[in-house]
N, CA, C and O atoms as a DFTB+ gen file, in Angstrom:
344 C
 N C O
     1  1     -70.561      85.822      58.625
     2  2     -71.341      84.560      58.825
     3  2     -71.283      84.266      60.150
     4  3     -70.271      84.226      60.851
     5  1     -72.723      84.006      60.550
     6  2     -73.073      83.632      62.030
     7  2     -72.338      82.285      62.351
     8  3     -72.093      81.492      61.441
     9  1     -71.990      82.036      63.643
    10  2     -71.390      80.843      64.104
    11  2     -72.392      79.665      64.370
    12  3     -73.313      79.821      65.172
    13  1     -72.239      78.671      63.801
    14  2     -73.020      77.615      64.164
    15  2     -72.086      76.379      64.338
    16  3     -71.574      75.789      63.387
    17  1     -71.911      76.038      65.678
    18  2     -71.172      74.729      65.849
    19  2     -71.639      73.468      65.621
    20  3     -72.810      73.321      65.972
    21  1     -71.050      72.400      65.094
    22  2     -71.457      71.169      64.979
    23  2     -71.771      70.558      66.273
    24  3     -70.883      70.538      67.125
    25  1     -72.910      70.063      66.526
    26  2     -73.313      69.424      68.016
    27  2     -74.611      68.592      67.626
    28  3     -75.432      68.965      66.788
    29  1     -74.669      67.513      68.292
    30  2     -75.979      66.844      68.211
    31  2     -76.337      66.227      69.587
    32  3     -75.530      65.801      70.413
    33  1     -77.686      66.253      69.692
    34  2     -78.187      65.540      70.847
    35  2     -78.713      64.114      70.286
    36  3     -79.085      63.242      71.071
    37  1     -78.721      63.968      69.183
    38  2     -79.172      62.521      68.866
    39  2     -77.912      61.425      68.969
    40  3     -76.747      61.694      68.675
    41  1     -78.293      60.407      69.346
    42  2     -77.471      59.070      69.492
    43  2     -77.774      58.292      68.233
    44  3     -78.735      58.611      67.533
    45  1     -76.962      57.257      67.916
    46  2     -77.274      56.311      66.860
    47  2     -78.484      55.615      67.199
    48  3     -79.316      55.351      66.330
    49  1     -78.643      55.289      68.452
    50  2     -80.004      54.615      68.767
    51  2     -81.291      55.521      68.431
    52  3     -82.309      55.020      67.955
    53  1     -81.165      56.927      68.722
    54  2     -82.227      57.758      68.385
    55  2     -82.572      57.652      66.884
    56  3     -83.718      57.463      66.478
    57  1     -81.444      57.794      66.062
    58  2     -81.479      57.844      64.708
    59  2     -82.336      56.661      64.193
    60  3     -83.279      56.775      63.410
    61  1     -81.801      55.310      64.837
    62  2     -82.589      54.016      64.353
    63  2     -84.123      54.039      64.725
    64  3     -85.006      53.557      64.016
    65  1     -84.322      54.695      65.993
    66  2     -85.692      54.756      66.331
    67  2     -86.498      55.678      65.405
    68  3     -87.671      55.408      65.148
    69  1     -85.874      56.788      64.888
    70  2     -86.391      57.829      64.110
    71  2     -86.742      57.274      62.699
    72  3     -87.809      57.493      62.125
    73  1     -85.749      56.554      62.225
    74  2     -85.989      56.027      60.735
    75  2     -87.125      54.841      60.915
    76  3     -87.882      54.567      59.984
    77  1     -87.178      54.234      62.049
    78  2     -88.132      53.190      62.081
    79  2     -89.533      53.563      62.427
    80  3     -90.475      52.771      62.463
    81  1     -89.591      54.937      62.698
    82  2     -91.019      55.476      63.106
    83  2     -91.237      55.184      64.524
    84  3     -92.345      55.427      65.002
    85  1     -90.351      54.714      65.217
    86  2     -90.577      54.522      66.745
    87  2     -89.946      55.193      67.817
    88  3     -89.697      54.690      68.913
    89  1     -89.682      56.428      67.434
    90  2     -88.991      57.415      68.478
    91  2     -90.046      58.328      69.018
    92  3     -90.359      59.362      68.428
    93  1     -90.636      57.912      70.227
    94  2     -91.939      58.725      70.804
    95  2     -91.454      59.756      71.611
    96  3     -92.329      60.347      72.243
    97  1     -90.155      60.188      71.788
    98  2     -89.846      61.242      72.519
    99  2     -89.007      62.273      71.683
   100  3     -88.069      62.902      72.174
   101  1     -89.397      62.388      70.457
   102  2     -88.714      63.448      69.526
   103  2     -88.685      64.913      69.997
   104  3     -87.832      65.721      69.632
   105  1     -89.680      65.173      70.826
   106  2     -89.713      66.479      71.184
   107  2     -88.443      66.901      72.073
   108  3     -88.036      68.063      72.083
   109  1     -87.841      65.864      72.824
   110  2     -86.562      66.090      73.381
   111  2     -85.383      66.362      72.403
   112  3     -84.334      66.850      72.823
   113  1     -85.549      66.069      71.206
   114  2     -84.394      66.171      70.216
   115  2     -84.592      67.312      69.221
   116  3     -83.671      68.024      68.822
   117  1     -85.860      67.429      68.857
   118  2     -86.139      68.287      67.560
   119  2     -86.578      69.693      68.225
   120  3     -87.002      69.807      69.374
   121  1     -86.394      70.780      67.265
   122  2     -86.844      71.899      67.788
   123  2     -85.655      72.818      68.426
   124  3     -84.474      72.627      68.135
   125  1     -86.079      73.809      69.304
   126  2     -84.896      74.382      69.889
   127  2     -84.753      74.086      71.333
   128  3     -85.713      73.782      72.041
   129  1     -83.478      74.187      71.772
   130  2     -83.381      73.644      73.349
   131  2     -82.145      74.546      73.769
   132  3     -81.117      74.524      73.093
   133  1     -82.267      75.335      74.892
   134  2     -81.308      76.042      75.446
   135  2     -80.421      75.077      76.135
   136  3     -80.918      74.249      76.898
   137  1     -79.100      75.121      75.916
   138  2     -78.221      74.143      76.610
   139  2     -76.916      74.999      76.788
   140  3     -76.702      76.103      76.286
   141  1     -76.094      74.278      77.594
   142  2     -74.719      74.694      77.661
   143  2     -73.710      73.841      77.045
   144  3     -73.717      72.627      77.247
   145  1     -72.755      74.465      76.229
   146  2     -71.809      73.465      75.475
   147  2     -70.505      73.808      75.667
   148  3     -70.182      74.922      75.254
   149  1     -69.568      73.050      76.256
   150  2     -68.147      73.545      76.696
   151  2     -68.290      74.775      77.473
   152  3     -67.581      75.691      77.056
   153  1     -69.077      75.065      78.575
   154  2     -69.264      76.265      79.250
   155  2     -69.820      77.471      78.554
   156  3     -69.787      78.552      79.141
   157  1     -70.308      77.378      77.401
   158  2     -70.889      78.536      76.674
   159  2     -72.289      78.465      76.520
   160  3     -72.710      77.591      75.763
   161  1     -73.074      79.187      77.070
   162  2     -74.728      79.201      76.702
   163  2     -74.999      79.401      75.445
   164  3     -74.354      80.132      74.693
   165  1     -76.195      78.607      75.100
   166  2     -76.657      79.004      73.644
   167  2     -77.777      78.218      73.491
   168  3     -78.463      77.848      74.444
   169  1     -78.040      77.889      72.106
   170  2     -79.370      77.256      71.624
   171  2     -79.058      76.176      70.735
   172  3     -78.436      76.458      69.711
   173  1     -79.447      74.761      70.995
   174  2     -79.423      73.777      69.892
   175  2     -80.465      73.831      69.298
   176  3     -81.522      74.082      69.877
   177  1     -80.375      73.599      67.976
   178  2     -81.540      73.640      66.886
   179  2     -81.421      72.399      66.276
   180  3     -80.322      71.877      66.085
   181  1     -82.765      71.751      65.870
   182  2     -82.765      70.342      65.049
   183  2     -84.032      70.387      64.348
   184  3     -85.053      70.638      64.987
   185  1     -84.078      70.147      62.964
   186  2     -85.382      70.190      62.404
   187  2     -85.195      68.964      61.355
   188  3     -84.099      68.735      60.841
   189  1     -86.256      68.262      61.105
   190  2     -86.276      67.257      59.982
   191  2     -87.009      67.995      58.597
   192  3     -88.193      68.321      58.511
   193  1     -86.098      68.132      57.699
   194  2     -86.270      68.687      56.458
   195  2     -85.511      67.813      55.316
   196  3     -84.418      68.153      54.863
   197  1     -86.131      66.784      54.950
   198  2     -85.022      65.678      54.020
   199  2     -85.152      66.136      52.672
   200  3     -84.623      65.387      51.850
   201  1     -85.763      67.257      52.171
   202  2     -85.478      67.808      50.798
   203  2     -84.903      68.990      50.778
   204  3     -84.642      69.479      49.678
   205  1     -84.614      69.634      51.861
   206  2     -83.828      70.802      51.891
   207  2     -82.515      70.861      51.417
   208  3     -81.727      69.960      51.705
   209  1     -82.139      71.933      50.636
   210  2     -80.982      72.195      50.247
   211  2     -79.898      72.805      51.366
   212  3     -78.735      72.448      51.553
   213  1     -80.535      73.662      51.928
   214  2     -79.917      74.286      53.200
   215  2     -81.015      74.761      54.296
   216  3     -82.196      74.852      53.960
   217  1     -80.668      75.007      55.381
   218  2     -81.500      75.379      56.600
   219  2     -80.751      76.345      57.479
   220  3     -79.674      76.070      58.008
   221  1     -81.369      77.468      57.603
   222  2     -80.734      78.580      58.563
   223  2     -81.737      78.908      59.409
   224  3     -82.924      78.857      59.089
   225  1     -81.226      79.332      60.754
   226  2     -82.013      79.884      61.868
   227  2     -82.079      81.321      61.624
   228  3     -80.942      81.788      61.562
   229  1     -83.069      82.259      61.451
   230  2     -83.223      83.490      61.350
   231  2     -84.077      84.028      62.515
   232  3     -84.824      83.323      63.193
   233  1     -83.903      85.238      62.660
   234  2     -84.568      86.065      63.815
   235  2     -83.987      87.410      64.068
   236  3     -82.931      87.742      63.528
   237  1     -84.621      88.170      64.847
   238  2     -84.247      89.476      64.978
   239  2     -82.739      89.680      65.664
   240  3     -82.152      90.762      65.695
   241  1     -82.227      88.421      66.209
   242  2     -80.746      88.440      66.651
   243  2     -79.836      88.518      65.502
   244  3     -78.748      89.074      65.655
   245  1     -80.202      87.965      64.241
   246  2     -79.436      88.275      62.971
   247  2     -79.900      89.220      62.138
   248  3     -79.294      89.367      61.077
   249  1     -80.817      89.884      62.364
   250  2     -81.571      90.874      61.505
   251  2     -82.310      90.100      60.420
   252  3     -82.421      90.602      59.301
   253  1     -82.771      89.019      60.671
   254  2     -83.446      88.306      59.536
   255  2     -82.744      87.872      58.339
   256  3     -83.266      87.809      57.227
   257  1     -81.382      87.538      58.647
   258  2     -80.494      87.387      57.587
   259  2     -80.415      85.951      57.188
   260  3     -79.943      85.228      58.065
   261  1     -80.757      85.368      56.089
   262  2     -80.978      83.869      55.813
   263  2     -79.704      83.295      55.310
   264  3     -79.571      82.116      54.981
   265  1     -78.732      84.243      55.269
   266  2     -77.327      83.768      55.005
   267  2     -76.427      83.566      56.149
   268  3     -75.245      83.303      55.929
   269  1     -76.972      83.686      57.619
   270  2     -76.260      83.502      58.452
   271  2     -76.984      82.251      59.259
   272  3     -78.162      81.939      59.085
   273  1     -76.067      81.582      60.182
   274  2     -76.460      80.612      60.987
   275  2     -77.026      79.512      60.183
   276  3     -78.188      79.178      60.416
   277  1     -76.362      78.919      59.282
   278  2     -76.742      77.650      58.535
   279  2     -76.690      76.453      59.420
   280  3     -75.701      76.405      60.150
   281  1     -77.502      75.526      59.505
   282  2     -77.478      74.294      60.173
   283  2     -76.598      73.222      59.468
   284  3     -76.272      73.353      58.289
   285  1     -76.311      72.403      60.051
   286  2     -75.555      71.105      59.413
   287  2     -76.409      69.988      59.148
   288  3     -77.112      69.555      60.061
   289  1     -76.435      69.454      57.979
   290  2     -77.237      68.318      57.632
   291  2     -76.369      67.136      58.300
   292  3     -75.145      67.084      58.185
   293  1     -77.156      66.169      59.030
   294  2     -76.578      64.918      59.454
   295  2     -76.083      64.004      58.231
   296  3     -76.715      63.943      57.176
   297  1     -74.900      63.302      58.470
   298  2     -74.463      62.178      57.698
   299  2     -75.069      61.127      57.304
   300  3     -74.913      60.520      56.245
   301  1     -75.895      60.866      58.320
   302  2     -76.659      59.550      58.199
   303  2     -78.033      59.308      57.450
   304  3     -78.769      58.355      57.702
   305  1     -78.297      60.291      56.487
   306  2     -79.329      60.392      55.586
   307  2     -80.789      60.398      56.303
   308  3     -81.787      60.015      55.692
   309  1     -80.835      60.815      57.514
   310  2     -82.016      60.962      58.263
   311  2     -82.734      62.216      57.762
   312  3     -83.934      62.320      58.016
   313  1     -82.094      63.204      57.055
   314  2     -82.825      64.334      56.758
   315  2     -83.003      65.361      57.908
   316  3     -83.819      66.281      57.852
   317  1     -82.162      65.127      58.968
   318  2     -82.148      66.054      60.221
   319  2     -81.133      67.012      59.948
   320  3     -80.122      66.561      59.408
   321  1     -81.168      68.268      60.204
   322  2     -80.496      69.450      60.305
   323  2     -80.229      69.878      61.685
   324  3     -81.190      69.947      62.451
   325  1     -79.123      70.157      62.077
   326  2     -78.839      70.640      63.336
   327  2     -77.727      71.519      63.628
   328  3     -76.962      71.866      62.729
   329  1     -77.574      71.937      64.934
   330  2     -76.481      72.986      65.234
   331  2     -76.559      73.713      66.411
   332  3     -77.662      73.837      66.941
   333  1     -75.581      74.213      66.908
   334  2     -75.680      74.863      68.281
   335  2     -75.176      76.199      67.995
   336  3     -74.031      76.332      67.564
   337  1     -76.052      77.352      68.229
   338  2     -75.761      78.764      68.131
   339  2     -75.385      79.410      69.638
   340  3     -76.277      79.587      70.468
   341  1     -74.116      79.714      69.887
   342  2     -73.868      80.283      71.037
   343  2     -74.488      81.645      71.348
   344  3     -74.264      82.194      72.427
């Protein structure tokens, strides 16, 4: 199974703005972002999928296998799934 580390670019303030429909810079948080986490380069992914039962990142890097690289759902009922793939 592919490694997806629990990591978030969202603060509690971001989530409050998101839930109230007043977060005007979501492009900085949602989608994919190349970052360095604990000295390791990789990509942070975040999507809003409130009705999803699971969310995976797939591509040629994992041979289009939907059973690898599962994102983590946030605990705050925002419907946001996220994670960091080294």
